[in-house]
Amino acid sequence: MQLIDIGLNLGHDSFDRDRDAVWQRAEAAGVRRAILTGASREHSPKALELARARPGTWFATAGVHPHHATEYTDECDAEMRALHAHPEVVAVGECGLDYFRDFSPRPAQRKAFERQLQIAVDTQKPLFLHQRDAHADFMAMLKNFDGRIGPVVVHCFTGTREELFDYLDQDWHIGITGWLCDERRGEHLRELAKSIPAQRLMVETDAPYLLPRTLKPMPKDRRNEPMHLAHIVEELARDRGEDVARTAANSTAAAEAFFRLPARAAS
Ligand SMILES: [Zn+2]
């Protein structure tokens, strides 16, 4: 397998003590490249710094997650635009709306999201989006940018069938995480996973979050790692009734095209 983890929070503090070992384990498990998620003013520059350390292997996004929406000032907007001047930053986000946690007031979330949608218009980079319990506002805001933004992925999809088909109708991509492996709240995704066209399906761990609950044995520290992407792909392939190799190859091809990754030198 030559997997691409499209959502990896490798700049997270929990990886500070063993980041290289974490990546070695990921490579041994078939994970060859990753898109490192930038989701705040603090962590977006960190994602870029990491990406520059392993050119062609790690890439970054730059954005401000709805949880951090109150930090989205004019100065923050300028910082994000400066990050997007770097070719290692391949997508705008993580940004979007989260009315489930409401860590930031909703008007602030919408404002921060709108400004980042404008960055996507100006840079024509793909969008890496987060949506939770905010589907109607999310769709309405994106509609305002119809025809002006480039490709879209709704990362860590956890929604309903209706939401999924709304996204697919817009030709957007879907990111599947280990949420699929959560028998308490992800069971419906196993059925929905069959409906996602292969060329629009990508895979991600969202590590260190979302440790797949079907891992055996479960790591004691409960930290998710990029190496567990292989497990997620196995589960996903079974749900789709596909060969693992096929799901792996298709998701990699989809990610290469979506993030416009440079061709990989033969190794
Ligand atoms: Zn997210």
mmCIF file of C-alpha atoms and ligand atoms in Angstrom:
data_model
loop_
_atom_site.group_PDB
_atom_site.id
_atom_site.type_symbol
_atom_site.label_atom_id
_atom_site.label_comp_id
_atom_site.label_asym_id
_atom_site.label_seq_id
_atom_site.Cartn_x
_atom_site.Cartn_y
_atom_site.Cartn_z
ATOM 1 C CA MET A 1 0.000 0.000 0.000
ATOM 2 C CA GLN A 2 1.026 3.601 -0.687
ATOM 3 C CA LEU A 3 -1.492 5.430 1.437
ATOM 4 C CA ILE A 4 -1.939 9.175 1.898
ATOM 5 C CA ASP A 5 -3.310 10.356 5.253
ATOM 6 C CA ILE A 6 -5.183 13.508 4.235
ATOM 7 C CA GLY A 7 -5.866 14.647 7.811
ATOM 8 C CA LEU A 8 -3.018 14.302 10.267
ATOM 9 C CA ASN A 9 -2.480 16.726 13.160
ATOM 10 C CA LEU A 10 1.206 15.925 13.364
ATOM 11 C CA GLY A 11 2.022 19.255 14.987
ATOM 12 C CA HIS A 12 -0.012 18.249 18.039
ATOM 13 C CA ASP A 13 1.928 18.390 21.321
ATOM 14 C CA SER A 14 1.326 14.696 21.965
ATOM 15 C CA PHE A 15 3.737 13.933 19.093
ATOM 16 C CA ASP A 16 6.512 16.225 20.346
ATOM 17 C CA ARG A 17 8.445 13.472 22.079
ATOM 18 C CA ASP A 18 8.427 10.860 19.296
ATOM 19 C CA ARG A 19 7.309 12.446 15.997
ATOM 20 C CA ASP A 20 9.981 10.694 13.907
ATOM 21 C CA ALA A 21 9.208 7.291 15.396
ATOM 22 C CA VAL A 22 5.499 7.863 14.774
ATOM 23 C CA TRP A 23 6.215 8.517 11.103
ATOM 24 C CA GLN A 24 8.536 5.525 10.815
ATOM 25 C CA ARG A 25 5.758 3.292 12.099
ATOM 26 C CA ALA A 26 3.353 4.894 9.629
ATOM 27 C CA GLU A 27 5.698 4.245 6.709
ATOM 28 C CA ALA A 28 6.155 0.652 7.806
ATOM 29 C CA ALA A 29 2.357 0.308 7.695
ATOM 30 C CA GLY A 30 2.171 1.626 4.108
ATOM 31 C CA VAL A 31 1.457 5.309 4.763
ATOM 32 C CA ARG A 32 3.762 7.150 2.370
ATOM 33 C CA ARG A 33 2.557 10.749 2.429
ATOM 34 C CA ALA A 34 0.417 12.967 4.610
ATOM 35 C CA ILE A 35 -1.389 16.283 4.530
ATOM 36 C CA LEU A 36 -0.685 17.901 7.889
ATOM 37 C CA THR A 37 -3.696 19.779 9.168
ATOM 38 C CA GLY A 38 -3.245 23.423 10.134
ATOM 39 C CA ALA A 39 -6.220 24.417 12.241
ATOM 40 C CA SER A 40 -5.252 27.504 14.232
ATOM 41 C CA ARG A 41 -2.973 30.539 14.233
ATOM 42 C CA GLU A 42 -0.565 28.584 16.356
ATOM 43 C CA HIS A 43 -0.624 25.293 14.488
ATOM 44 C CA SER A 44 -0.869 26.361 10.837
ATOM 45 C CA PRO A 45 2.718 27.743 10.794
ATOM 46 C CA LYS A 46 3.826 24.609 12.616
ATOM 47 C CA ALA A 47 2.259 22.376 9.946
ATOM 48 C CA LEU A 48 4.167 24.311 7.268
ATOM 49 C CA GLU A 49 7.425 24.073 9.192
ATOM 50 C CA LEU A 50 7.021 20.305 9.478
ATOM 51 C CA ALA A 51 6.081 19.950 5.800
ATOM 52 C CA ARG A 52 9.237 21.787 4.775
ATOM 53 C CA ALA A 53 11.304 19.241 6.685
ATOM 54 C CA ARG A 54 10.132 16.371 4.453
ATOM 55 C CA PRO A 55 9.482 17.797 0.987
ATOM 56 C CA GLY A 56 7.345 15.612 -1.220
ATOM 57 C CA THR A 57 6.285 13.489 1.742
ATOM 58 C CA TRP A 58 4.531 15.938 4.037
ATOM 59 C CA PHE A 59 2.306 18.766 2.856
ATOM 60 C CA ALA A 60 0.333 21.230 4.935
ATOM 61 C CA THR A 61 -2.971 23.018 5.081
ATOM 62 C CA ALA A 62 -3.349 26.466 6.617
ATOM 63 C CA GLY A 63 -6.543 27.557 8.276
ATOM 64 C CA VAL A 64 -8.479 28.302 11.419
ATOM 65 C CA HIS A 65 -10.925 25.708 12.761
ATOM 66 C CA PRO A 66 -14.353 26.964 13.868
ATOM 67 C CA HIS A 67 -13.377 26.206 17.479
ATOM 68 C CA HIS A 68 -10.745 28.961 17.131
ATOM 69 C CA ALA A 69 -12.920 31.348 15.110
ATOM 70 C CA THR A 70 -12.605 34.201 17.627
ATOM 71 C CA GLU A 71 -8.882 34.457 16.832
ATOM 72 C CA TYR A 72 -9.682 35.291 13.198
ATOM 73 C CA THR A 73 -8.716 38.978 13.105
ATOM 74 C CA ASP A 74 -7.385 41.016 10.144
ATOM 75 C CA GLU A 75 -3.910 40.179 11.354
ATOM 76 C CA CYS A 76 -4.771 36.471 11.381
ATOM 77 C CA ASP A 77 -6.130 36.770 7.831
ATOM 78 C CA ALA A 78 -2.826 38.296 6.731
ATOM 79 C CA GLU A 79 -0.923 35.462 8.442
ATOM 80 C CA MET A 80 -3.013 32.847 6.645
ATOM 81 C CA ARG A 81 -2.469 34.549 3.296
ATOM 82 C CA ALA A 82 1.282 34.636 3.937
ATOM 83 C CA LEU A 83 1.262 30.896 4.679
ATOM 84 C CA HIS A 84 -0.595 30.269 1.430
ATOM 85 C CA ALA A 85 2.234 31.852 -0.522
ATOM 86 C CA HIS A 86 4.238 28.671 0.171
ATOM 87 C CA PRO A 87 3.851 25.787 -2.293
ATOM 88 C CA GLU A 88 3.951 23.225 0.561
ATOM 89 C CA VAL A 89 0.590 24.576 1.719
ATOM 90 C CA VAL A 90 -1.747 22.666 -0.572
ATOM 91 C CA ALA A 91 -5.203 23.493 0.813
ATOM 92 C CA VAL A 92 -7.212 26.145 2.626
ATOM 93 C CA GLY A 93 -8.493 24.872 5.969
ATOM 94 C CA GLU A 94 -9.259 23.304 8.255
ATOM 95 C CA CYS A 95 -12.167 25.690 8.351
ATOM 96 C CA GLY A 96 -15.936 25.451 8.477
ATOM 97 C CA LEU A 97 -18.727 25.445 11.051
ATOM 98 C CA ASP A 98 -19.218 23.485 14.281
ATOM 99 C CA TYR A 99 -22.551 24.050 16.025
ATOM 100 C CA PHE A 100 -22.158 20.853 18.047
ATOM 101 C CA ARG A 101 -19.524 22.145 20.410
ATOM 102 C CA ASP A 102 -20.075 25.864 19.826
ATOM 103 C CA PHE A 103 -16.640 26.641 21.264
ATOM 104 C CA SER A 104 -16.799 29.954 19.367
ATOM 105 C CA PRO A 105 -19.986 32.021 18.913
ATOM 106 C CA ARG A 106 -21.758 31.164 15.658
ATOM 107 C CA PRO A 107 -21.483 34.653 14.102
ATOM 108 C CA ALA A 108 -17.704 34.527 14.677
ATOM 109 C CA GLN A 109 -17.577 31.068 13.089
ATOM 110 C CA ARG A 110 -19.418 32.292 10.002
ATOM 111 C CA LYS A 111 -17.172 35.331 9.691
ATOM 112 C CA ALA A 112 -13.957 33.295 9.956
ATOM 113 C CA PHE A 113 -15.306 30.735 7.484
ATOM 114 C CA GLU A 114 -16.311 33.404 4.991
ATOM 115 C CA ARG A 115 -12.882 35.024 5.058
ATOM 116 C CA GLN A 116 -11.205 31.683 4.446
ATOM 117 C CA LEU A 117 -13.570 30.913 1.585
ATOM 118 C CA GLN A 118 -12.356 34.169 0.093
ATOM 119 C CA ILE A 119 -8.741 32.971 0.451
ATOM 120 C CA ALA A 120 -9.740 29.846 -1.476
ATOM 121 C CA VAL A 121 -11.175 32.045 -4.225
ATOM 122 C CA ASP A 122 -8.041 34.175 -4.344
ATOM 123 C CA THR A 123 -5.553 31.285 -4.279
ATOM 124 C CA GLN A 124 -7.680 28.694 -6.129
ATOM 125 C CA LYS A 125 -6.421 26.077 -3.679
ATOM 126 C CA PRO A 126 -8.695 23.199 -2.645
ATOM 127 C CA LEU A 127 -10.720 23.525 0.562
ATOM 128 C CA PHE A 128 -10.387 21.204 3.556
ATOM 129 C CA LEU A 129 -13.659 21.644 5.435
ATOM 130 C CA HIS A 130 -15.186 20.748 8.791
ATOM 131 C CA GLN A 131 -18.935 20.641 9.377
ATOM 132 C CA ARG A 132 -20.771 19.455 12.432
ATOM 133 C CA ASP A 133 -24.444 20.104 13.206
ATOM 134 C CA ALA A 134 -24.355 23.130 10.909
ATOM 135 C CA HIS A 135 -25.338 21.635 7.572
ATOM 136 C CA ALA A 136 -27.876 24.260 6.458
ATOM 137 C CA ASP A 137 -25.658 27.270 7.151
ATOM 138 C CA PHE A 138 -22.660 25.430 5.715
ATOM 139 C CA MET A 139 -24.438 24.748 2.419
ATOM 140 C CA ALA A 140 -25.835 28.287 2.249
ATOM 141 C CA MET A 141 -22.428 29.873 2.762
ATOM 142 C CA LEU A 142 -20.765 27.678 0.162
ATOM 143 C CA LYS A 143 -23.562 28.464 -2.288
ATOM 144 C CA ASN A 144 -22.537 32.127 -2.101
ATOM 145 C CA PHE A 145 -19.148 31.101 -3.452
ATOM 146 C CA ASP A 146 -20.523 28.809 -6.126
ATOM 147 C CA GLY A 147 -18.422 28.794 -9.287
ATOM 148 C CA ARG A 148 -15.576 30.715 -7.652
ATOM 149 C CA ILE A 149 -13.971 28.110 -5.367
ATOM 150 C CA GLY A 150 -11.933 25.100 -6.442
ATOM 151 C CA PRO A 151 -12.351 21.495 -5.225
ATOM 152 C CA VAL A 152 -13.845 20.803 -1.784
ATOM 153 C CA VAL A 153 -13.397 17.949 0.679
ATOM 154 C CA VAL A 154 -15.652 17.555 3.679
ATOM 155 C CA HIS A 155 -13.151 16.014 6.037
ATOM 156 C CA CYS A 156 -14.052 13.502 8.745
ATOM 157 C CA PHE A 157 -17.528 12.953 7.371
ATOM 158 C CA THR A 158 -19.886 11.825 10.138
ATOM 159 C CA GLY A 159 -23.220 13.066 8.810
ATOM 160 C CA THR A 160 -26.465 11.679 7.486
ATOM 161 C CA ARG A 161 -27.347 10.161 4.120
ATOM 162 C CA GLU A 162 -29.013 13.425 3.090
ATOM 163 C CA GLU A 163 -25.924 15.418 3.950
ATOM 164 C CA LEU A 164 -23.719 12.987 2.072
ATOM 165 C CA PHE A 165 -25.832 13.260 -1.068
ATOM 166 C CA ASP A 166 -25.914 17.049 -0.804
ATOM 167 C CA TYR A 167 -22.099 16.975 -0.883
ATOM 168 C CA LEU A 168 -21.881 14.443 -3.679
ATOM 169 C CA ASP A 169 -24.390 16.477 -5.708
ATOM 170 C CA GLN A 170 -21.926 19.377 -5.516
ATOM 171 C CA ASP A 171 -19.115 17.114 -6.772
ATOM 172 C CA TRP A 172 -17.303 17.444 -3.469
ATOM 173 C CA HIS A 173 -14.949 14.878 -1.968
ATOM 174 C CA ILE A 174 -15.454 12.973 1.282
ATOM 175 C CA GLY A 175 -12.834 12.188 3.932
ATOM 176 C CA ILE A 176 -13.407 9.028 5.981
ATOM 177 C CA THR A 177 -11.752 8.544 9.390
ATOM 178 C CA GLY A 178 -11.822 5.880 12.079
ATOM 179 C CA TRP A 179 -15.225 7.275 13.106
ATOM 180 C CA LEU A 180 -16.393 4.425 10.856
ATOM 181 C CA CYS A 181 -15.072 2.001 13.487
ATOM 182 C CA ASP A 182 -17.141 3.486 16.313
ATOM 183 C CA GLU A 183 -20.019 1.111 17.017
ATOM 184 C CA ARG A 184 -21.732 3.751 19.186
ATOM 185 C CA ARG A 185 -22.007 6.551 16.635
ATOM 186 C CA GLY A 186 -20.391 5.528 13.338
ATOM 187 C CA GLU A 187 -22.346 2.416 12.359
ATOM 188 C CA HIS A 188 -24.420 4.291 9.733
ATOM 189 C CA LEU A 189 -21.216 5.252 7.913
ATOM 190 C CA ARG A 190 -20.534 1.625 7.035
ATOM 191 C CA GLU A 191 -23.631 1.584 4.836
ATOM 192 C CA LEU A 192 -23.089 5.089 3.453
ATOM 193 C CA ALA A 193 -19.474 4.324 2.536
ATOM 194 C CA LYS A 194 -20.747 2.196 -0.350
ATOM 195 C CA SER A 195 -22.352 5.235 -1.971
ATOM 196 C CA ILE A 196 -19.198 7.337 -2.283
ATOM 197 C CA PRO A 197 -17.654 7.178 -5.771
ATOM 198 C CA ALA A 198 -14.086 5.864 -5.570
ATOM 199 C CA GLN A 199 -12.554 8.910 -7.215
ATOM 200 C CA ARG A 200 -14.059 11.160 -4.534
ATOM 201 C CA LEU A 201 -13.234 9.086 -1.457
ATOM 202 C CA MET A 202 -10.139 9.874 0.627
ATOM 203 C CA VAL A 203 -8.934 8.517 3.955
ATOM 204 C CA GLU A 204 -7.529 10.127 7.074
ATOM 205 C CA THR A 205 -6.724 9.333 10.677
ATOM 206 C CA ASP A 206 -7.258 12.799 12.237
ATOM 207 C CA ALA A 207 -4.546 11.573 14.642
ATOM 208 C CA PRO A 208 -3.947 12.019 17.542
ATOM 209 C CA TYR A 209 -7.752 12.156 17.731
ATOM 210 C CA LEU A 210 -10.287 9.473 16.797
ATOM 211 C CA LEU A 211 -8.447 6.270 17.670
ATOM 212 C CA PRO A 212 -10.341 3.503 15.778
ATOM 213 C CA ARG A 213 -12.332 1.544 18.342
ATOM 214 C CA THR A 214 -11.930 -1.725 16.457
ATOM 215 C CA LEU A 215 -8.133 -1.830 16.873
ATOM 216 C CA LYS A 216 -6.861 -4.917 18.633
ATOM 217 C CA PRO A 217 -5.137 -4.511 20.973
ATOM 218 C CA MET A 218 -6.070 -0.944 21.851
ATOM 219 C CA PRO A 219 -3.009 1.210 22.603
ATOM 220 C CA LYS A 220 -2.923 2.084 26.291
ATOM 221 C CA ASP A 221 -2.374 5.808 25.830
ATOM 222 C CA ARG A 222 -5.410 6.058 23.468
ATOM 223 C CA ARG A 223 -3.397 8.232 21.106
ATOM 224 C CA ASN A 224 -4.216 7.697 17.445
ATOM 225 C CA GLU A 225 -1.292 7.485 15.017
ATOM 226 C CA PRO A 226 -1.005 7.675 11.220
ATOM 227 C CA MET A 227 -0.031 3.978 11.086
ATOM 228 C CA HIS A 228 -3.644 3.140 11.949
ATOM 229 C CA LEU A 229 -4.720 4.452 8.537
ATOM 230 C CA ALA A 230 -4.084 0.947 7.218
ATOM 231 C CA HIS A 231 -6.672 -0.424 9.646
ATOM 232 C CA ILE A 232 -9.226 2.198 8.612
ATOM 233 C CA VAL A 233 -8.699 1.306 4.942
ATOM 234 C CA GLU A 234 -9.197 -2.381 5.715
ATOM 235 C CA GLU A 235 -12.490 -1.675 7.473
ATOM 236 C CA LEU A 236 -13.603 0.662 4.702
ATOM 237 C CA ALA A 237 -12.738 -1.853 1.978
ATOM 238 C CA ARG A 238 -14.777 -4.523 3.739
ATOM 239 C CA ASP A 239 -17.778 -2.193 3.995
ATOM 240 C CA ARG A 240 -17.500 -1.329 0.319
ATOM 241 C CA GLY A 241 -17.071 -4.962 -0.697
ATOM 242 C CA GLU A 242 -13.742 -4.155 -2.327
ATOM 243 C CA ASP A 243 -10.254 -5.506 -2.231
ATOM 244 C CA VAL A 244 -8.096 -3.565 0.259
ATOM 245 C CA ALA A 245 -5.501 -2.931 -2.452
ATOM 246 C CA ARG A 246 -8.148 -1.378 -4.628
ATOM 247 C CA THR A 247 -9.533 0.936 -1.918
ATOM 248 C CA ALA A 248 -5.972 1.935 -1.045
ATOM 249 C CA ALA A 249 -4.938 2.674 -4.639
ATOM 250 C CA ASN A 250 -8.139 4.576 -5.431
ATOM 251 C CA SER A 251 -7.965 6.753 -2.319
ATOM 252 C CA THR A 252 -4.325 7.566 -3.049
ATOM 253 C CA ALA A 253 -5.110 8.511 -6.647
ATOM 254 C CA ALA A 254 -8.018 10.656 -5.436
ATOM 255 C CA ALA A 255 -5.786 12.482 -2.926
ATOM 256 C CA GLU A 256 -3.002 13.051 -5.482
ATOM 257 C CA ALA A 257 -5.458 14.634 -7.885
ATOM 258 C CA PHE A 258 -7.375 16.601 -5.244
ATOM 259 C CA PHE A 259 -4.346 18.194 -3.570
ATOM 260 C CA ARG A 260 -2.437 18.384 -6.893
ATOM 261 C CA LEU A 261 0.526 16.598 -5.366
ATOM 262 C CA PRO A 262 3.719 16.466 -7.403
ATOM 263 C CA ALA A 263 4.428 13.141 -9.100
ATOM 264 C CA ARG A 264 6.312 10.860 -6.790
ATOM 265 C CA ALA A 265 9.808 9.720 -7.694
ATOM 266 C CA ALA A 266 10.110 5.948 -7.951
ATOM 267 C CA SER A 267 11.508 4.452 -4.754
HETATM 268 ZN ZN ZN B 1 -12.499 18.577 11.796
#
